[in-house]
Amino acid sequence: MSAISTCGKLIHDGVTEFSYPTLTDSNPPSSLERLGWSDFFAAQVEPGEADLLPRRVASVHRARIDAIDISGPVGIELPPNSNTADFAVGDWVLADPLTGMLVRRLARKTVFQRRAEGGHGQQLAAANVDTLFIVTSCNADFNPGRLERYLIMANQAATNPVIVLTKADTVEDASLFEQQAKALQRDLPVVVLNARSDDAVSLLEPWCGVGQTVALVGSSGVGKSTLVNTLAGPQSDTMQKTGSIRERDAKGRHTTTARSLHAIAGGGWVIDTPGIRTLYVSDVTDGIDTLFAEITDLAPNCRFRDCTHAHEPGCAVQAAVASGELAADRLERWRSLLAENRDRTPVLSGPKGNKIVRKKKY
């Protein structure tokens, strides 16, 4: 008995047992949808590409890309001069059914990226993420200012943010951390849990359904890898390494060194990411506006269109601060983040100083 794969079909002793789906079908098979495929990606497939195979990037390395498709883990052959830095975990690509050669990457529905210190471009973190779990712990790691930066990145990426507070079992009253987290952004979901507990799965279940993709971000040592292992379940063969933290400052070590895609026991997918020591704000004006929605909503009521909300007469934002409707420190953080975003966003100029319009890297 032997089995070989050819032209997208599995041939077992001359009998066809399975055929890959036609990518232009209006209703993709459930096996493909379970990987996160949707009408958004199907609509991008040209008529002449109907025989190509959809594959999802599971991990990105310096010289290779690993992926998954409806048959399981697969490799991707890269064309000459390809740069793996152009791909993110969670990307959808089309591959040749005979050679496995990558043909092209499909446009992203969402993309999580950041600009590193001194960098000229954005570093890709994850793509096609439905929900971003921003993980922090109920100890000295809890830092509202850093959480705000993650929220800005999530908002800018058009991904739904959820704050996940881990190590709730180590403090007497985790509700104090929960209240601070909820105050960071309007209608922000906050989940308090013990990452090692079975309850963690049920608490996060609303965002981890079949075909849904979540990504975990946060500092080292807050329990991201532990949470990935809990979501993946004990039967997973891709368990993440976990590490301890220093008691004096709750700082952890990098146990996750690369981004990777893992199956969730309930049918979804989770992307683990390395801890980020410093998160800079750059080219994220929309993300800041969403984080500080109460200020954004008040601004049109100011007397002057270009009001800085600092000293102008008739400022609706300053009036809200004076009445106690808006916290003064909230306005100061908005002003600080806006200034950092302005200073760190590169200004691209063309010939004779003509501005070049920046395009989102979706």
Tab-separated table of C-alpha atoms in Angstrom:
chain	number	residue	atom	x	y	z
A	1	MET	CA	0.000	0.000	0.000
A	2	SER	CA	1.423	3.376	-0.961
A	3	ALA	CA	0.222	6.949	-1.118
A	4	ILE	CA	1.581	9.883	-3.123
A	5	SER	CA	0.462	13.471	-3.565
A	6	THR	CA	0.124	14.833	-7.075
A	7	CYS	CA	-1.706	17.780	-8.652
A	8	GLY	CA	-3.440	18.535	-5.359
A	9	LYS	CA	-4.898	15.025	-5.021
A	10	LEU	CA	-3.947	12.221	-2.706
A	11	ILE	CA	-3.642	9.013	-4.733
A	12	HIS	CA	-3.747	5.817	-2.711
A	13	ASP	CA	-3.017	2.747	-4.868
A	14	GLY	CA	-4.573	4.489	-7.840
A	15	VAL	CA	-7.723	5.608	-6.036
A	16	THR	CA	-8.336	9.327	-5.467
A	17	GLU	CA	-9.241	9.833	-1.827
A	18	PHE	CA	-9.164	13.616	-1.518
A	19	SER	CA	-9.090	16.692	-3.745
A	20	TYR	CA	-7.997	20.180	-2.816
A	21	PRO	CA	-10.780	22.777	-2.998
A	22	THR	CA	-11.275	25.196	-5.859
A	23	LEU	CA	-10.228	28.575	-4.456
A	24	THR	CA	-12.905	30.513	-6.290
A	25	ASP	CA	-15.762	28.536	-4.737
A	26	SER	CA	-18.148	30.899	-2.913
A	27	ASN	CA	-18.371	28.498	0.045
A	28	PRO	CA	-14.926	27.128	0.962
A	29	PRO	CA	-14.954	23.720	2.658
A	30	SER	CA	-14.933	23.683	6.444
A	31	SER	CA	-11.432	22.186	6.485
A	32	LEU	CA	-10.058	25.368	4.910
A	33	GLU	CA	-12.191	27.685	7.011
A	34	ARG	CA	-10.816	25.998	10.125
A	35	LEU	CA	-7.408	27.409	9.200
A	36	GLY	CA	-8.818	30.939	9.114
A	37	TRP	CA	-9.704	31.139	5.422
A	38	SER	CA	-12.620	33.464	4.630
A	39	ASP	CA	-14.354	35.274	1.790
A	40	PHE	CA	-11.849	38.119	2.230
A	41	PHE	CA	-9.053	35.874	0.958
A	42	ALA	CA	-11.139	33.925	-1.557
A	43	ALA	CA	-12.098	37.176	-3.299
A	44	GLN	CA	-8.429	37.873	-4.026
A	45	VAL	CA	-7.875	34.699	-6.030
A	46	GLU	CA	-7.812	35.405	-9.759
A	47	PRO	CA	-9.580	33.027	-12.198
A	48	GLY	CA	-6.231	31.790	-13.486
A	49	GLU	CA	-5.129	30.903	-9.937
A	50	ALA	CA	-7.946	28.483	-9.135
A	51	ASP	CA	-5.578	25.491	-9.187
A	52	LEU	CA	-3.085	27.020	-6.747
A	53	LEU	CA	-2.999	25.811	-3.147
A	54	PRO	CA	-3.766	28.111	-0.192
A	55	ARG	CA	-1.245	27.797	2.613
A	56	ARG	CA	-0.925	29.700	5.853
A	57	VAL	CA	2.451	30.768	7.217
A	58	ALA	CA	3.103	29.018	10.548
A	59	SER	CA	6.652	30.247	11.256
A	60	VAL	CA	9.207	32.500	9.608
A	61	HIS	CA	12.931	31.826	9.773
A	62	ARG	CA	15.916	33.591	8.274
A	63	ALA	CA	16.122	31.346	5.225
A	64	ARG	CA	12.816	29.459	5.132
A	65	ILE	CA	9.092	29.594	5.784
A	66	ASP	CA	7.005	26.808	7.287
A	67	ALA	CA	3.279	26.629	6.652
A	68	ILE	CA	0.126	24.596	7.133
A	69	ASP	CA	-2.616	23.618	4.731
A	70	ILE	CA	-5.616	21.300	4.907
A	71	SER	CA	-3.295	18.277	4.867
A	72	GLY	CA	-1.141	19.472	7.779
A	73	PRO	CA	2.343	21.040	8.108
A	74	VAL	CA	4.055	21.767	4.797
A	75	GLY	CA	7.143	23.556	3.573
A	76	ILE	CA	7.152	26.395	1.081
A	77	GLU	CA	9.698	26.719	-1.703
A	78	LEU	CA	10.741	30.339	-2.048
A	79	PRO	CA	11.590	31.930	-5.395
A	80	PRO	CA	15.165	33.197	-5.832
A	81	ASN	CA	16.004	36.454	-4.031
A	82	SER	CA	12.996	36.167	-1.741
A	83	ASN	CA	13.194	37.934	1.606
A	84	THR	CA	11.530	36.094	4.479
A	85	ALA	CA	11.244	39.425	6.339
A	86	ASP	CA	8.418	40.279	3.932
A	87	PHE	CA	6.243	37.558	5.484
A	88	ALA	CA	4.512	37.337	8.840
A	89	VAL	CA	3.141	34.413	10.807
A	90	GLY	CA	-0.541	34.175	9.881
A	91	ASP	CA	-0.076	35.275	6.264
A	92	TRP	CA	-1.973	33.451	3.512
A	93	VAL	CA	-0.032	32.535	0.383
A	94	LEU	CA	-0.747	30.666	-2.836
A	95	ALA	CA	1.599	27.856	-3.847
A	96	ASP	CA	2.105	25.754	-6.967
A	97	PRO	CA	0.530	22.291	-6.419
A	98	LEU	CA	3.363	20.463	-8.226
A	99	THR	CA	6.480	22.177	-6.895
A	100	GLY	CA	5.236	23.793	-3.699
A	101	MET	CA	6.778	27.040	-4.963
A	102	LEU	CA	5.317	30.217	-3.527
A	103	VAL	CA	3.434	32.188	-6.175
A	104	ARG	CA	2.290	35.197	-4.171
A	105	ARG	CA	1.100	36.419	-0.800
A	106	LEU	CA	-2.512	37.481	-0.410
A	107	ALA	CA	-3.381	40.899	1.000
A	108	ARG	CA	-3.711	40.951	4.771
A	109	LYS	CA	-6.951	41.547	6.610
A	110	THR	CA	-5.031	42.832	9.634
A	111	VAL	CA	-1.348	43.211	10.405
A	112	PHE	CA	0.436	43.792	13.702
A	113	GLN	CA	3.766	45.563	13.235
A	114	ARG	CA	6.067	47.959	15.042
A	115	ARG	CA	8.958	50.262	14.283
A	116	ALA	CA	12.174	49.398	16.113
A	117	GLU	CA	14.511	52.045	17.486
A	118	GLY	CA	16.608	53.435	14.619
A	119	GLY	CA	14.741	51.296	12.084
A	120	HIS	CA	13.618	52.621	8.723
A	121	GLY	CA	10.711	50.238	8.239
A	122	GLN	CA	8.090	48.359	10.187
A	123	GLN	CA	8.888	44.952	11.715
A	124	LEU	CA	6.130	42.450	11.013
A	125	ALA	CA	4.842	40.605	14.067
A	126	ALA	CA	1.674	38.779	12.985
A	127	ALA	CA	-0.932	38.929	10.224
A	128	ASN	CA	-4.622	38.156	9.855
A	129	VAL	CA	-5.177	38.226	13.601
A	130	ASP	CA	-8.788	38.553	14.762
A	131	THR	CA	-8.047	39.260	18.435
A	132	LEU	CA	-4.912	40.509	20.165
A	133	PHE	CA	-4.469	39.224	23.719
A	134	ILE	CA	-2.368	41.834	25.529
A	135	VAL	CA	-0.953	39.809	28.407
A	136	THR	CA	0.313	41.271	31.664
A	137	SER	CA	0.403	39.969	35.208
A	138	CYS	CA	-1.003	41.030	38.556
A	139	ASN	CA	2.378	42.080	39.959
A	140	ALA	CA	5.100	44.650	39.339
A	141	ASP	CA	4.890	44.012	35.592
A	142	PHE	CA	1.513	45.764	35.421
A	143	ASN	CA	2.224	49.050	33.660
A	144	PRO	CA	-0.717	51.112	32.313
A	145	GLY	CA	1.571	53.195	30.110
A	146	ARG	CA	2.946	50.121	28.358
A	147	LEU	CA	-0.522	48.624	28.004
A	148	GLU	CA	-1.642	51.815	26.272
A	149	ARG	CA	1.121	51.372	23.701
A	150	TYR	CA	0.001	47.827	22.971
A	151	LEU	CA	-3.579	49.040	22.649
A	152	ILE	CA	-2.484	51.672	20.137
A	153	MET	CA	-0.744	48.999	18.064
A	154	ALA	CA	-3.835	46.766	18.205
A	155	ASN	CA	-6.131	49.625	17.214
A	156	GLN	CA	-3.872	50.612	14.336
A	157	ALA	CA	-3.811	47.011	13.114
A	158	ALA	CA	-7.636	46.864	13.079
A	159	THR	CA	-7.458	43.944	15.514
A	160	ASN	CA	-9.772	43.557	18.530
A	161	PRO	CA	-7.743	44.016	21.759
A	162	VAL	CA	-8.354	42.078	24.975
A	163	ILE	CA	-6.341	42.647	28.166
A	164	VAL	CA	-5.457	39.332	29.838
A	165	LEU	CA	-4.343	39.642	33.463
A	166	THR	CA	-2.401	36.539	34.513
A	167	LYS	CA	-1.192	35.290	37.902
A	168	ALA	CA	-4.449	36.314	39.554
A	169	ASP	CA	-3.842	33.556	42.092
A	170	THR	CA	-0.771	35.366	43.471
A	171	VAL	CA	-2.597	38.461	44.783
A	172	GLU	CA	-5.349	39.014	47.336
A	173	ASP	CA	-7.480	41.310	45.152
A	174	ALA	CA	-6.986	41.122	41.387
A	175	SER	CA	-9.965	43.441	40.856
A	176	LEU	CA	-7.717	46.441	41.512
A	177	PHE	CA	-5.671	45.562	38.431
A	178	GLU	CA	-8.843	44.802	36.484
A	179	GLN	CA	-10.348	48.226	37.200
A	180	GLN	CA	-7.182	50.019	36.086
A	181	ALA	CA	-7.058	47.997	32.870
A	182	LYS	CA	-10.708	48.632	31.989
A	183	ALA	CA	-10.172	52.385	32.345
A	184	LEU	CA	-7.545	52.423	29.592
A	185	GLN	CA	-9.964	52.294	26.648
A	186	ARG	CA	-13.693	52.472	26.081
A	187	ASP	CA	-15.490	49.083	26.116
A	188	LEU	CA	-12.189	47.220	26.576
A	189	PRO	CA	-12.611	43.524	27.512
A	190	VAL	CA	-10.444	42.490	30.467
A	191	VAL	CA	-10.028	38.862	31.540
A	192	VAL	CA	-8.476	37.872	34.881
A	193	LEU	CA	-7.110	34.337	35.120
A	194	ASN	CA	-4.446	31.870	36.156
A	195	ALA	CA	-2.720	30.817	32.923
A	196	ARG	CA	-2.136	27.285	34.256
A	197	SER	CA	-5.769	26.711	35.183
A	198	ASP	CA	-8.264	24.854	33.010
A	199	ASP	CA	-10.616	27.790	33.601
A	200	ALA	CA	-8.361	29.889	31.362
A	201	VAL	CA	-9.654	28.029	28.317
A	202	SER	CA	-13.314	28.724	29.078
A	203	LEU	CA	-12.631	32.367	29.984
A	204	LEU	CA	-10.951	33.009	26.633
A	205	GLU	CA	-13.293	30.794	24.618
A	206	PRO	CA	-15.374	33.710	23.195
A	207	TRP	CA	-12.363	34.764	21.103
A	208	CYS	CA	-10.966	31.313	20.281
A	209	GLY	CA	-13.668	29.746	18.128
A	210	VAL	CA	-13.172	27.609	15.031
A	211	GLY	CA	-11.138	29.460	12.417
A	212	GLN	CA	-10.432	32.405	14.725
A	213	THR	CA	-6.859	33.594	15.198
A	214	VAL	CA	-5.540	35.242	18.344
A	215	ALA	CA	-2.048	36.565	19.017
A	216	LEU	CA	-0.359	37.049	22.375
A	217	VAL	CA	1.866	40.040	23.127
A	218	GLY	CA	3.387	41.274	26.352
A	219	SER	CA	6.552	41.389	28.404
A	220	SER	CA	8.704	38.356	29.104
A	221	GLY	CA	7.673	36.377	32.151
A	222	VAL	CA	3.978	37.283	32.231
A	223	GLY	CA	2.862	33.783	31.214
A	224	LYS	CA	2.339	34.037	27.460
A	225	SER	CA	3.953	30.675	26.673
A	226	THR	CA	2.136	29.045	29.589
A	227	LEU	CA	-1.131	30.394	28.240
A	228	VAL	CA	-0.322	29.114	24.740
A	229	ASN	CA	0.278	25.645	26.176
A	230	THR	CA	-2.990	25.789	28.123
A	231	LEU	CA	-4.971	26.819	25.036
A	232	ALA	CA	-3.280	24.202	22.844
A	233	GLY	CA	-4.100	21.454	25.332
A	234	PRO	CA	-2.027	18.571	26.709
A	235	GLN	CA	-2.180	16.643	23.420
A	236	SER	CA	-0.306	19.350	21.497
A	237	ASP	CA	3.064	18.318	20.066
A	238	THR	CA	4.316	21.929	19.889
A	239	MET	CA	4.499	22.880	23.552
A	240	GLN	CA	6.262	26.175	24.259
A	241	LYS	CA	9.105	26.481	26.756
A	242	THR	CA	8.267	28.408	29.918
A	243	GLY	CA	10.514	30.232	32.353
A	244	SER	CA	10.535	31.889	35.753
A	245	ILE	CA	10.698	35.551	36.756
A	246	ARG	CA	12.823	37.550	39.199
A	247	GLU	CA	10.853	38.181	42.364
A	248	ARG	CA	12.325	41.665	42.988
A	249	ASP	CA	10.979	43.261	39.799
A	250	ALA	CA	8.782	40.594	38.131
A	251	LYS	CA	11.041	40.613	35.070
A	252	GLY	CA	11.202	37.453	33.000
A	253	ARG	CA	13.529	35.906	30.456
A	254	HIS	CA	12.778	35.410	26.779
A	255	THR	CA	11.602	31.792	26.554
A	256	THR	CA	9.921	32.448	23.201
A	257	THR	CA	12.503	33.497	20.614
A	258	ALA	CA	10.400	33.332	17.438
A	259	ARG	CA	6.788	33.822	16.408
A	260	SER	CA	4.817	30.670	15.688
A	261	LEU	CA	1.279	29.493	14.962
A	262	HIS	CA	-0.328	26.865	17.209
A	263	ALA	CA	-3.666	25.069	17.014
A	264	ILE	CA	-6.094	25.715	19.867
A	265	ALA	CA	-7.908	22.685	21.195
A	266	GLY	CA	-11.277	24.350	20.516
A	267	GLY	CA	-10.563	24.877	16.825
A	268	GLY	CA	-8.903	28.301	16.677
A	269	TRP	CA	-5.270	29.371	16.277
A	270	VAL	CA	-2.880	31.233	18.537
A	271	ILE	CA	0.318	33.088	17.657
A	272	ASP	CA	2.921	33.429	20.401
A	273	THR	CA	5.429	36.276	20.149
A	274	PRO	CA	8.694	37.094	21.952
A	275	GLY	CA	8.516	39.662	24.745
A	276	ILE	CA	9.105	43.245	23.636
A	277	ARG	CA	11.353	45.257	25.949
A	278	THR	CA	10.630	48.665	24.417
A	279	LEU	CA	7.575	49.524	22.331
A	280	TYR	CA	7.849	52.768	20.393
A	281	VAL	CA	4.922	54.778	19.044
A	282	SER	CA	5.291	55.662	15.357
A	283	ASP	CA	2.852	56.298	12.490
A	284	VAL	CA	-0.168	55.255	14.585
A	285	THR	CA	-2.425	58.328	14.681
A	286	ASP	CA	-5.605	56.278	14.178
A	287	GLY	CA	-4.618	53.939	17.003
A	288	ILE	CA	-4.143	56.881	19.385
A	289	ASP	CA	-7.508	58.365	18.393
A	290	THR	CA	-9.225	55.065	19.232
A	291	LEU	CA	-7.428	54.701	22.579
A	292	PHE	CA	-8.438	58.225	23.632
A	293	ALA	CA	-11.914	58.137	22.083
A	294	GLU	CA	-13.347	60.480	24.715
A	295	ILE	CA	-10.883	63.199	23.636
A	296	THR	CA	-11.457	62.456	19.958
A	297	ASP	CA	-15.213	62.816	20.470
A	298	LEU	CA	-14.872	66.155	22.281
A	299	ALA	CA	-12.449	67.773	19.820
A	300	PRO	CA	-15.098	68.762	17.194
A	301	ASN	CA	-16.807	70.867	19.875
A	302	CYS	CA	-13.754	73.095	20.343
A	303	ARG	CA	-13.983	76.682	19.040
A	304	PHE	CA	-10.886	76.274	16.872
A	305	ARG	CA	-10.470	73.453	14.391
A	306	ASP	CA	-6.720	73.113	15.115
A	307	CYS	CA	-7.148	73.290	18.893
A	308	THR	CA	-4.249	71.722	20.812
A	309	HIS	CA	-6.397	71.401	23.961
A	310	ALA	CA	-3.716	73.250	25.898
A	311	HIS	CA	-4.557	76.957	26.207
A	312	GLU	CA	-7.083	77.937	23.527
A	313	PRO	CA	-10.353	79.643	24.608
A	314	GLY	CA	-13.495	77.649	23.980
A	315	CYS	CA	-11.697	74.282	24.256
A	316	ALA	CA	-14.232	71.520	24.919
A	317	VAL	CA	-11.507	69.146	26.130
A	318	GLN	CA	-10.204	71.582	28.751
A	319	ALA	CA	-13.785	72.223	29.823
A	320	ALA	CA	-14.234	68.479	30.364
A	321	VAL	CA	-11.100	68.422	32.533
A	322	ALA	CA	-12.361	71.386	34.566
A	323	SER	CA	-15.716	69.682	35.170
A	324	GLY	CA	-14.126	66.392	36.171
A	325	GLU	CA	-15.554	64.569	33.152
A	326	LEU	CA	-12.028	63.918	31.837
A	327	ALA	CA	-8.998	63.137	34.030
A	328	ALA	CA	-6.150	65.633	33.634
A	329	ASP	CA	-3.501	62.898	33.580
A	330	ARG	CA	-5.423	61.179	30.777
A	331	LEU	CA	-5.079	64.336	28.663
A	332	GLU	CA	-1.384	64.572	29.495
A	333	ARG	CA	-0.756	60.978	28.366
A	334	TRP	CA	-2.643	61.694	25.124
A	335	ARG	CA	-0.472	64.754	24.520
A	336	SER	CA	2.737	62.844	25.294
A	337	LEU	CA	1.917	59.909	23.018
A	338	LEU	CA	0.828	62.224	20.224
A	339	ALA	CA	4.135	64.098	20.454
A	340	GLU	CA	6.149	60.872	20.420
A	341	ASN	CA	4.195	59.634	17.416
A	342	ARG	CA	4.886	62.894	15.580
A	343	ASP	CA	8.609	62.847	16.415
A	344	ARG	CA	9.153	59.180	15.557
A	345	THR	CA	7.111	59.004	12.353
A	346	PRO	CA	9.493	59.332	9.396
A	347	VAL	CA	8.711	62.107	6.939
A	348	LEU	CA	9.161	60.799	3.417
A	349	SER	CA	9.925	63.395	0.798
A	350	GLY	CA	10.270	63.177	-2.946
A	351	PRO	CA	12.049	65.448	-5.434
A	352	LYS	CA	12.020	69.147	-4.453
A	353	GLY	CA	10.473	68.290	-1.126
A	354	ASN	CA	7.202	67.013	-2.527
A	355	LYS	CA	5.602	64.718	0.019
A	356	ILE	CA	5.111	61.074	-0.879
A	357	VAL	CA	1.906	59.586	0.466
A	358	ARG	CA	2.623	56.614	2.706
A	359	LYS	CA	0.644	53.463	2.048
A	360	LYS	CA	-0.373	50.975	4.688
A	361	LYS	CA	1.553	47.726	4.388
A	362	TYR	CA	-1.521	45.485	4.281
